[in-house]
Coordinates of C-alpha atoms in Angstrom, one line a residue:
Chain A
X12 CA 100.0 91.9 66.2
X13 CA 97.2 94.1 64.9
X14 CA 94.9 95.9 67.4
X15 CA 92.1 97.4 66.9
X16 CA 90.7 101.0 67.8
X17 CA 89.2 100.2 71.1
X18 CA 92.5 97.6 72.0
X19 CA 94.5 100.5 71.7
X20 CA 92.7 103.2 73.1
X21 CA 92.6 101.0 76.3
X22 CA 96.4 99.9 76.0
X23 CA 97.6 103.2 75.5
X24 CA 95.6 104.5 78.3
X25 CA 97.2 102.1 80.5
X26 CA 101.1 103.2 78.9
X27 CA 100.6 106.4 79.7
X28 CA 99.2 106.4 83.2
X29 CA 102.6 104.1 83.5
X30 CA 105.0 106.8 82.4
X31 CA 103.9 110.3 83.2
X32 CA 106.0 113.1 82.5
X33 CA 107.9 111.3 80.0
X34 CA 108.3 112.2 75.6
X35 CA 107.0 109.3 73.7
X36 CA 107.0 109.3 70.0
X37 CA 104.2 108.5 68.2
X38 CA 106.3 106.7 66.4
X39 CA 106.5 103.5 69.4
X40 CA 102.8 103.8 69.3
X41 CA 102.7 103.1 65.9
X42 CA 105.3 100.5 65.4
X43 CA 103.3 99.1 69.1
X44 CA 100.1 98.4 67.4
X45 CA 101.3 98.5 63.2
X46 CA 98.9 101.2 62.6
X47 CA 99.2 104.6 60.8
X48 CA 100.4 108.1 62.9
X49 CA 97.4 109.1 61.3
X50 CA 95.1 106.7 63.2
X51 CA 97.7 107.3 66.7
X52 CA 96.8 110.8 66.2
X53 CA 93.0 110.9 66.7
X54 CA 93.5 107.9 69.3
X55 CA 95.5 110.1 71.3
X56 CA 93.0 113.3 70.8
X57 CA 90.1 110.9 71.8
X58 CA 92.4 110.2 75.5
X59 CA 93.1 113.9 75.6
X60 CA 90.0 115.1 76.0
X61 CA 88.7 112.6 78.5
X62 CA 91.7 113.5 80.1
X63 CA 90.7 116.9 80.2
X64 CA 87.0 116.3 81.0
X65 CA 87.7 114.2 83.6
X66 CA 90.6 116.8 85.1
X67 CA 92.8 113.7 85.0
X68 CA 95.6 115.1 83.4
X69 CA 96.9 117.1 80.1
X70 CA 98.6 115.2 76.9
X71 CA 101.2 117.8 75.4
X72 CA 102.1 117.7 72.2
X73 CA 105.9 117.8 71.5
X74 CA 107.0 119.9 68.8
X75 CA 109.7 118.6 66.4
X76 CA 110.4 116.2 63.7
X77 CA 110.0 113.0 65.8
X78 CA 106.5 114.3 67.1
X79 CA 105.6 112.8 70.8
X80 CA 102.8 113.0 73.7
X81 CA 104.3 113.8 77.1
X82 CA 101.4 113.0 80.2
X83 CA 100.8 115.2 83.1
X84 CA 99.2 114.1 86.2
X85 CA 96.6 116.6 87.4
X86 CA 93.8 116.4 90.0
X87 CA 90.7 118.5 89.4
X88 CA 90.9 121.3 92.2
X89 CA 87.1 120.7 93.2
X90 CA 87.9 116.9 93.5
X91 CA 91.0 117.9 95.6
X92 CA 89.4 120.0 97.7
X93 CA 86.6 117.4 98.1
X94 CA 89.0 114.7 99.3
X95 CA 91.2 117.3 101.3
X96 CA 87.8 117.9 103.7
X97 CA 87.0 114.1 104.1
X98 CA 90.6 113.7 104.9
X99 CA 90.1 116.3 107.7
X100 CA 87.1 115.0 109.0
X101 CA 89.6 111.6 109.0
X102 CA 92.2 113.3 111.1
X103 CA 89.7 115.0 113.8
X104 CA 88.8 112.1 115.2
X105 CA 89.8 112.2 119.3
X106 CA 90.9 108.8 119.0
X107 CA 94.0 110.0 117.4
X108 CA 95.3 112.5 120.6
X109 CA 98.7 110.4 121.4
X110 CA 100.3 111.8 125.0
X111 CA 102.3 114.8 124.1
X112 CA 99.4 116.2 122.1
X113 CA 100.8 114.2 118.8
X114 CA 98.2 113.0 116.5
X115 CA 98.2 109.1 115.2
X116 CA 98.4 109.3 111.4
X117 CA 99.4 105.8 110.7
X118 CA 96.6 104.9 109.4
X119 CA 96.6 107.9 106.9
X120 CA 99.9 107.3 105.9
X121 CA 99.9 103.7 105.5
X122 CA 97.0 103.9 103.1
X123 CA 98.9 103.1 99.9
X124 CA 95.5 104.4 98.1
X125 CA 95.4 107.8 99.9
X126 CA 99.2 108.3 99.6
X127 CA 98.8 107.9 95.8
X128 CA 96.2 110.1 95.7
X129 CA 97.3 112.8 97.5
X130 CA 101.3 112.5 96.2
X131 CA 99.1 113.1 92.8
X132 CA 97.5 116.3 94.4
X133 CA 101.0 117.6 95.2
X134 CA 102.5 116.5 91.8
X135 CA 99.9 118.4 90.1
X136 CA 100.6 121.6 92.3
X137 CA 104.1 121.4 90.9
X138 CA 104.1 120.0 87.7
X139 CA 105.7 123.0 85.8
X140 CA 108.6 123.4 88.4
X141 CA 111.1 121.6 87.0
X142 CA 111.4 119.5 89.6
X143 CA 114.2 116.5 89.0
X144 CA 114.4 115.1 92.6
X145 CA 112.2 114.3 95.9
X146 CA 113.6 114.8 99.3
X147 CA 112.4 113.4 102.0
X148 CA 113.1 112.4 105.9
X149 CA 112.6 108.8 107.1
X150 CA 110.4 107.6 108.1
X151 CA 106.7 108.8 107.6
X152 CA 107.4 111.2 105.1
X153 CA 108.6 108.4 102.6
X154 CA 105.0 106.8 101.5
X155 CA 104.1 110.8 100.6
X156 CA 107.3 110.9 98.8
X157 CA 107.2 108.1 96.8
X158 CA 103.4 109.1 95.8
X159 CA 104.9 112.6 94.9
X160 CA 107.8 111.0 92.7
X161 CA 106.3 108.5 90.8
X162 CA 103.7 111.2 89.3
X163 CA 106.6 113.2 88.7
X164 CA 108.7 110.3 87.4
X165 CA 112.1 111.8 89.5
X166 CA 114.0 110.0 92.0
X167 CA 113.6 109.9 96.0
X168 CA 116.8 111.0 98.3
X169 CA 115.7 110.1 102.0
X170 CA 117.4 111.7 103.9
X171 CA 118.2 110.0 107.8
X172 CA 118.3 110.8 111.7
X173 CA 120.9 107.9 112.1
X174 CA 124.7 108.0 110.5
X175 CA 124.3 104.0 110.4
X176 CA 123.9 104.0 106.9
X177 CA 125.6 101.8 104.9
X178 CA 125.4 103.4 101.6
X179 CA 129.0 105.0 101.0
X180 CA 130.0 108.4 101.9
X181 CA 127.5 110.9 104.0
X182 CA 126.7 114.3 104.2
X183 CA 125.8 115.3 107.8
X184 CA 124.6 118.5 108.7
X185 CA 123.2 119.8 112.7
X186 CA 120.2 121.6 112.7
X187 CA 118.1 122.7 115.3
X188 CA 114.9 121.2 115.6
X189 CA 111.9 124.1 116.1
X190 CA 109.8 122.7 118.6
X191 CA 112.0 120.9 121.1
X192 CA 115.2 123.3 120.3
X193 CA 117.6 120.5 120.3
X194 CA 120.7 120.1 118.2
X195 CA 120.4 117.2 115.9
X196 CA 122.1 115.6 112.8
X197 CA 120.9 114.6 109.5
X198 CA 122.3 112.6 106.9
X199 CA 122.5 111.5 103.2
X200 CA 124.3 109.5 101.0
X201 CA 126.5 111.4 99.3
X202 CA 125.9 109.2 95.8
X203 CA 122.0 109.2 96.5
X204 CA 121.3 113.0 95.1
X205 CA 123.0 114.5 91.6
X206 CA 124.4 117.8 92.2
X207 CA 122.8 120.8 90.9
X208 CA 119.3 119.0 91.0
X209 CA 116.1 121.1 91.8
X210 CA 114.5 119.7 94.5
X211 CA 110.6 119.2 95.9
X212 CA 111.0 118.7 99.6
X213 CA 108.1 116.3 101.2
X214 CA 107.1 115.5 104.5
X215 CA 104.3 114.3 106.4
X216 CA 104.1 116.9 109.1
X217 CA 105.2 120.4 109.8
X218 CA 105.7 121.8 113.0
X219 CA 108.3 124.9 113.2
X220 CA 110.2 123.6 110.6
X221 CA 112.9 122.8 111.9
X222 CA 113.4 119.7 110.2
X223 CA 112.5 121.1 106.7
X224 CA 114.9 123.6 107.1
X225 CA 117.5 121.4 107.8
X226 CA 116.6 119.5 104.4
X227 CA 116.7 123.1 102.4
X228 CA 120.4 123.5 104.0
X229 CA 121.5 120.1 102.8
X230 CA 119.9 120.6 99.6
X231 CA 122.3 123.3 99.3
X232 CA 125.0 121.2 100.2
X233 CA 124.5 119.0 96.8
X234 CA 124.7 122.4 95.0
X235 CA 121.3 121.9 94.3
X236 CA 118.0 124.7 94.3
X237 CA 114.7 123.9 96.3
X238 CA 111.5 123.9 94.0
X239 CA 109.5 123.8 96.5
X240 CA 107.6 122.4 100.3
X241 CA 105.0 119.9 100.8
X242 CA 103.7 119.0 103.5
X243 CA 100.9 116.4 104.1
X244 CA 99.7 118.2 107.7
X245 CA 101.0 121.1 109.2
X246 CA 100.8 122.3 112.9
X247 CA 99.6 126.1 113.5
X248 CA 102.7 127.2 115.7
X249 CA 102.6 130.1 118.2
X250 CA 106.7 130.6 117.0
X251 CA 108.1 132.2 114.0
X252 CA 107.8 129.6 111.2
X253 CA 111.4 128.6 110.1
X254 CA 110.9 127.9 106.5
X255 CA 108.6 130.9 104.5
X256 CA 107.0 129.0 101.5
X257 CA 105.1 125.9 101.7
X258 CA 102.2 124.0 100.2
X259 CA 100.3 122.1 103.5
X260 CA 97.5 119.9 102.1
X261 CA 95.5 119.9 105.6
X262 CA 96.8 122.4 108.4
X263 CA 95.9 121.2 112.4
X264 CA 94.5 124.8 113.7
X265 CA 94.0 122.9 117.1
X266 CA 94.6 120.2 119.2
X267 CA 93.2 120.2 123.0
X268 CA 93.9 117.5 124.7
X269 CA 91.9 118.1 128.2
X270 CA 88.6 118.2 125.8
X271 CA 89.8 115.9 123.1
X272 CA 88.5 118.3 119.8
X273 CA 91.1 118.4 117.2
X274 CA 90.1 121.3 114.4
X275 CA 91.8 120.2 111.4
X276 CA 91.2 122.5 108.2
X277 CA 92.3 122.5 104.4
X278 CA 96.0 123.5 104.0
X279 CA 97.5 126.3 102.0
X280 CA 96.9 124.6 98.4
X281 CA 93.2 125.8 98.8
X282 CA 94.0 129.5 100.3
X283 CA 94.0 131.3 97.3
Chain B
X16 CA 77.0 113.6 81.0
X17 CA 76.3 111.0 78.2
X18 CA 80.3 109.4 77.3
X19 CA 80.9 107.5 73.7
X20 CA 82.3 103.9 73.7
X21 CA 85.9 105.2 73.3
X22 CA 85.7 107.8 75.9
X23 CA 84.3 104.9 78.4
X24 CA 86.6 102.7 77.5
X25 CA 89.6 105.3 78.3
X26 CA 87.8 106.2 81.5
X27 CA 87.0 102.7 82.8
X28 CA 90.7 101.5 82.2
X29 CA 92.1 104.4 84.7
X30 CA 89.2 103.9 86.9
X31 CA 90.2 99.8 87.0
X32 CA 93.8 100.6 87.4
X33 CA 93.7 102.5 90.1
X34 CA 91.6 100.3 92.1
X35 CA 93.0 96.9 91.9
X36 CA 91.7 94.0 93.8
X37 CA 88.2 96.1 94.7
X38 CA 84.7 94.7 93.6
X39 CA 83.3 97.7 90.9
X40 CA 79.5 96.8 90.6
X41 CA 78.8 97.0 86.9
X42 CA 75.7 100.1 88.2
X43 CA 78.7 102.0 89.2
X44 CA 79.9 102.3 85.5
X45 CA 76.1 102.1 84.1
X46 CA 75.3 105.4 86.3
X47 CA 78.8 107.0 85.7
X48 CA 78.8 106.5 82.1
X49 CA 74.9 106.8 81.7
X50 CA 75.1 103.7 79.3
X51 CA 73.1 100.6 79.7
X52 CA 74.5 97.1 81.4
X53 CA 75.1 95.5 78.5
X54 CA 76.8 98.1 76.9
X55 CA 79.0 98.5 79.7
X56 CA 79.6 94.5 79.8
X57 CA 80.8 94.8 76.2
X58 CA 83.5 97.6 77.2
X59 CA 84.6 95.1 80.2
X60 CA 85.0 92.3 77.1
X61 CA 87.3 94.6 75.7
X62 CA 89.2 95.3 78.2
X63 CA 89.6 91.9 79.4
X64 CA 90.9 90.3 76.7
X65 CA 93.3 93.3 76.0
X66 CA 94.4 93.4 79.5
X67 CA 95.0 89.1 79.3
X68 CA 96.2 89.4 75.4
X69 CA 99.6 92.1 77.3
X70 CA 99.3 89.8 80.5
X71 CA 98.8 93.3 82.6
X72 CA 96.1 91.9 85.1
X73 CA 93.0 89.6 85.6
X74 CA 90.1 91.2 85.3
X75 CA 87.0 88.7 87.6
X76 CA 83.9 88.9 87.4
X77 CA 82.1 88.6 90.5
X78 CA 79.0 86.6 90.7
X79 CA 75.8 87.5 92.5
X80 CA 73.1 90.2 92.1
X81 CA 74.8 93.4 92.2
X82 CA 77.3 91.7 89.3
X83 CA 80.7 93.3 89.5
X84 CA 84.5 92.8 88.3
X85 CA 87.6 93.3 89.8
X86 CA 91.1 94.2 88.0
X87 CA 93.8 91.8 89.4
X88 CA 97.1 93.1 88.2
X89 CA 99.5 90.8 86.7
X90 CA 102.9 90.6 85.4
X91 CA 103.5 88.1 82.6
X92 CA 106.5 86.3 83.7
X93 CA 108.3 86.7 80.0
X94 CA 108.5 90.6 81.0
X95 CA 109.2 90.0 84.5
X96 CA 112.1 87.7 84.0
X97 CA 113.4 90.3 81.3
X98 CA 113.1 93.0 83.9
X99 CA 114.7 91.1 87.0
X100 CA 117.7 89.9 84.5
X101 CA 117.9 94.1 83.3
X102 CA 117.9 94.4 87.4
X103 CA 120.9 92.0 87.6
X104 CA 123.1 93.2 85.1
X105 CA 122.5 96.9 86.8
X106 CA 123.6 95.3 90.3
X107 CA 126.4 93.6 88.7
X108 CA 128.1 97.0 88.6
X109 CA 131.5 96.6 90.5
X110 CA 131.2 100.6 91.0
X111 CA 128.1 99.5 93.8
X112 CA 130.8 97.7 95.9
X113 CA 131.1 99.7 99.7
X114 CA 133.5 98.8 102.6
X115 CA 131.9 96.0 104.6
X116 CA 130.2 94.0 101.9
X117 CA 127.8 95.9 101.0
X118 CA 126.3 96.9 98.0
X119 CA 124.7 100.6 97.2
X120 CA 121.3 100.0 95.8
X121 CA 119.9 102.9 96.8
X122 CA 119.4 104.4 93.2
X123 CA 117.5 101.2 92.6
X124 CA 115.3 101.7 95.2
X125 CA 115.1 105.0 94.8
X126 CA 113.4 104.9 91.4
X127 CA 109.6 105.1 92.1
X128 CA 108.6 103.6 88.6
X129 CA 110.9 100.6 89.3
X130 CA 109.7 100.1 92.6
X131 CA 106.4 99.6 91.3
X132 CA 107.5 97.0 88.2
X133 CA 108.9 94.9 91.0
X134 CA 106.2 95.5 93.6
X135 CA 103.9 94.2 90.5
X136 CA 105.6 91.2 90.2
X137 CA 105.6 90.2 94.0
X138 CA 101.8 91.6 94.0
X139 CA 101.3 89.1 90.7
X140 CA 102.6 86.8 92.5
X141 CA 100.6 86.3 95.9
X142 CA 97.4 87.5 94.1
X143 CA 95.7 84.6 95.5
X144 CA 97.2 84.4 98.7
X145 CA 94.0 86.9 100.6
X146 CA 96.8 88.9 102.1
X147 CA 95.5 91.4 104.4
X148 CA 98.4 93.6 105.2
X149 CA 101.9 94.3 104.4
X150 CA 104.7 94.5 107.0
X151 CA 108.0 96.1 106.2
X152 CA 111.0 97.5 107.8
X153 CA 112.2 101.1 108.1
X154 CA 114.1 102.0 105.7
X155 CA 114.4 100.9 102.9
X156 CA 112.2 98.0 102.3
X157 CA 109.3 100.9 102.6
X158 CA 109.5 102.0 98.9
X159 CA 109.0 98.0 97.4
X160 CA 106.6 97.8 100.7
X161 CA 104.1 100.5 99.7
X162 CA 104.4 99.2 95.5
X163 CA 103.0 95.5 96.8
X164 CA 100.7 97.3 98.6
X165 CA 98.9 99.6 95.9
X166 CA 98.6 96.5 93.6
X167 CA 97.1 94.4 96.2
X168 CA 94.9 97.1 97.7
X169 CA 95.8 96.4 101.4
X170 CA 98.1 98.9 103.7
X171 CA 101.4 98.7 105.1
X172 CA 102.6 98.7 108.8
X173 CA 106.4 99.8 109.8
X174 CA 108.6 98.0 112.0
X175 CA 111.0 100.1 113.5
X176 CA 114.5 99.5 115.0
X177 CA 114.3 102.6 117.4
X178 CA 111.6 102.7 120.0
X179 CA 111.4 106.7 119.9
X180 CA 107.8 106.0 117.9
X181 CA 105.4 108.7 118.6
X182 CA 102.1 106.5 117.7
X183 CA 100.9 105.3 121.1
X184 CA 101.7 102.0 122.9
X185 CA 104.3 99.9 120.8
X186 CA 104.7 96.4 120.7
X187 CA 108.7 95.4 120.8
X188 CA 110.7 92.2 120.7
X189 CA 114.0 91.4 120.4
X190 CA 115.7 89.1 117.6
X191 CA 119.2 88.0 117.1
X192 CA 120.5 89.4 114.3
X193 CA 121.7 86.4 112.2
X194 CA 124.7 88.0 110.4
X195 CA 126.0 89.6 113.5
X196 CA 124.5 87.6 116.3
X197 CA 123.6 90.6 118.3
X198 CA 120.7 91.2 119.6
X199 CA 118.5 93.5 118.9
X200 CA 115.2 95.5 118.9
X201 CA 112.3 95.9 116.6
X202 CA 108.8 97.6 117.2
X203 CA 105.5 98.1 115.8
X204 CA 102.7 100.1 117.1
X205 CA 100.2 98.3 118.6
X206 CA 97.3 100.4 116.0
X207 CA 99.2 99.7 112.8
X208 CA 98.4 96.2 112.6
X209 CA 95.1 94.7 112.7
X210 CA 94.9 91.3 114.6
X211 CA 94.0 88.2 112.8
X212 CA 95.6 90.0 109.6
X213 CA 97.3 87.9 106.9
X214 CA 100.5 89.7 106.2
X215 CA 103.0 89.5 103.5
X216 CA 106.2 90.6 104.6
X217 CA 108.3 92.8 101.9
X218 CA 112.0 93.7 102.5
X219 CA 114.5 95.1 100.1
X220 CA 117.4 92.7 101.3
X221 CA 117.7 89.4 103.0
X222 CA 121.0 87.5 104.1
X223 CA 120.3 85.0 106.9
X224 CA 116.8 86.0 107.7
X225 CA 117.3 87.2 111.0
X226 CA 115.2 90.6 110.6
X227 CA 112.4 88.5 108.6
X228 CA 112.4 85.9 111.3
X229 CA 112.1 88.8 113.6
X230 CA 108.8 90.3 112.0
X231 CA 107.5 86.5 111.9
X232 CA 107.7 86.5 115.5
X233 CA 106.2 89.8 115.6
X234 CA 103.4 89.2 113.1
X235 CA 102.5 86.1 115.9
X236 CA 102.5 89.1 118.5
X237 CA 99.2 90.6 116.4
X238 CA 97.5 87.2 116.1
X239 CA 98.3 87.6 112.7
X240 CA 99.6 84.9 110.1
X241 CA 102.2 85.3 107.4
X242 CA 101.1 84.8 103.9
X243 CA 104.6 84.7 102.4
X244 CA 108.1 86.6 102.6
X245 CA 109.5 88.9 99.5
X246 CA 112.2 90.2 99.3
X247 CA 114.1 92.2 96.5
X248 CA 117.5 90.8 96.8
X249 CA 118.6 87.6 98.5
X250 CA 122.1 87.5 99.9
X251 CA 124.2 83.7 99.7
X252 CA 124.7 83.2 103.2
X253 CA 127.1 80.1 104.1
X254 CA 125.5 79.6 107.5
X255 CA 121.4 77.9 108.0
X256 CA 118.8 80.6 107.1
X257 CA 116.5 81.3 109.7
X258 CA 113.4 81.7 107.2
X259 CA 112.5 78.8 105.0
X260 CA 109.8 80.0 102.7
X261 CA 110.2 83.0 100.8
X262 CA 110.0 84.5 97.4
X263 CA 113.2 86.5 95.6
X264 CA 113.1 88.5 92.7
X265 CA 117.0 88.9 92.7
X266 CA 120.0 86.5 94.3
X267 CA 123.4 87.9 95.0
X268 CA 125.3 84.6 94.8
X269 CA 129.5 86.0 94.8
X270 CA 130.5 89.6 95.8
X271 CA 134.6 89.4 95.2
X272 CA 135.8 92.9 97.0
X273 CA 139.8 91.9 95.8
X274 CA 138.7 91.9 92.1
X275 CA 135.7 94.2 92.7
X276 CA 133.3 91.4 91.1
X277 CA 129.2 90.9 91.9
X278 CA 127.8 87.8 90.4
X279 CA 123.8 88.5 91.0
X280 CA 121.1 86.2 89.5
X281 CA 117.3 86.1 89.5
X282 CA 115.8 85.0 92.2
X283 CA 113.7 82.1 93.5
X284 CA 110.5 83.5 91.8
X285 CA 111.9 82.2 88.6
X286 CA 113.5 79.2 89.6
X287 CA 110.1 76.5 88.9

């Protein structure tokens, strides 16, 4: 079938929203719509630089005989930012102070929208890290996780509290969480991460770090190197934070529960 | 800033995929493009009839003053069924076989970009069901869960099997498991699901229905109805299932641990 200039300039907009981070010929676009490289070439240049314009992400050229486009996922920093405040605003709402001074964040993070938009934010942040796996902890961390990965195009390890996990052989480690102090276990499948992967750790919230650093030790147990930490929230914690670097998104500076005013303020991505 | 056909057409097919199943009144693209109506109407022409010629969604438009469209993703089902028997033939491995029964799927659902193919399909298929809300259960029907979701444009609630839910008062019931006849637990915060919500329920794995019948009777606990059941891969089960109506993508009909043999098929989706 024969497409015109405008048929393909919207089908291979679509394609490559589907498959970011991944080589493509130009030779499958050509044989796609049975038109010259020549004409591929200045469709792709047209999507570049609305990419670009629009800060919605950067086509790379590949070098080499078989010549390809790779896409990369970015977010404008003044549209991240802009989003990253309303989100705040979102999260300091009194109606979210649960007992125990936790915050309710369901509604954030069952937003499918918002997960997708911020995993984007984070998968921009890390898009020339290498990064070949997503780790994360079941439960709440997983809709960030899976926003992160699919941007990335890299698999998702979740890692679990319980050992009831029918999935073949596990990896346990203890770890002690931060806040409470309490010795606890966490578990993968042994099959579920390659070895000597390099791997973005995500969660949804960030207290000591206890948890996180638990996930950096069992990285290590896969033989694999940490690209990085992202977190959608973290807590401001009067203790020695036990993980050093970090990307936080939105950082809770204060929570009082006898006056019900939460201060949340844009996280670490926006500090410099 | 003034935008060529081409650059609009590139724009307005990101914009429309990322926010499927929302009305877009046709000012929104007149004042973003700073084009006329009827320009913009011809760029929706050609964007329809590319998005109906590849079967990749529905694009409505919506009748009344403010004039609008809304992108309804679809799968055609050539390409799904080519997918789900791809799927098969990859849980056909005997190498996936675990003590118990069990099969390891967890690369499958691990995969974010697959997730979302077969999210598409289920999301293709209940496009006209007004579902209001997904329901899933922690763990692993999460990543298919949140996939539905962002093609439908509705969010997701998690049922838990522990009660250790930091998200305010929880709703719990018990269900009889209906492999092992125990009984068991399952919860849902009270906030994550709206009442008088139409829910889709999305799991990764089914064998008599037990857990589904479960968050049936837990759906009727939030006033809420149940639009339909998916789940990614249905297990034969000798004895009655406890859930009548529901949609598979993929069926397990013979796992053989002896000769290490899985005989898997598509599921019910394709079966009319």
């Amino acid at each position: 079938m024969k497409y015109r200039r405008s048929g393909r300039l919207v089908d291979m907009t679509q394609y490559l929203l589907q498959h970011p981070h991944q080589q493509i010929p130009l030779t499958f676009f050509s044989e796609r719509y049975q038109a010259a490289k020549s004409s591929i070439s200045e469709d792709i240049s047209i999507i570049k630089e609305l990419f670009e314009t629009k800060e919605l992400g950067i086509i790379e050229t590949a070098a080499g005989a078989a010549g390809g486009v790779i896409f990369v996922p970015t977010v404008g920093s003044g549209d991240a930012l802009t989003q990253v405040r309303d989100l705040c605003l979102e999260l300091e709402d009194p109606g979210r102070i649960l007992p125990g001074g936790y915050l309710y964040m369901m509604d954030i993070v069952g937003d499918p929208a918002k997960m997708q938009e911020l995993g984007r934010m984070f998968a921009s942040h890390y898009r020339d890290q290498n990064v070949t796996a997503i780790m994360t902890m079941a439960t709440k961390g997983i809709p960030l996780a899976y926003a992160v990965a699919m941007h990335l195009n890299v698999p998702v390890s979740i890692v679990r509290h319980d050992q009831r996990i029918t999935e073949g052989s596990i990896v346990s480690i203890n770890y002690v969480s931060g806040s409470s102090k309490r010795i606890q276990t966490m578990s993968l499948a042994r099959r579920s991460l390659k070895p000597q992967s390099n791997v973005l750790i995500v969660d949804d919230f960030m207290k000591a770090g206890g948890t996180i650093r638990g996930m950096i030790d069992l990285a290590a147990e896969f033989d694999s190197t940490v690209a990085g930490v992202a977190v959608l929230t973290e807590a401001v914690h009067e203790e020695t934070k036990l993980v050093d670097t970090y990307t936080s998104l939105t950082k809770l500076s204060h929570v009082d529960v006898q006056s019900r005013k939460i201060t949340v303020e844009p996280g670490n991505m926006f500090s410099k």
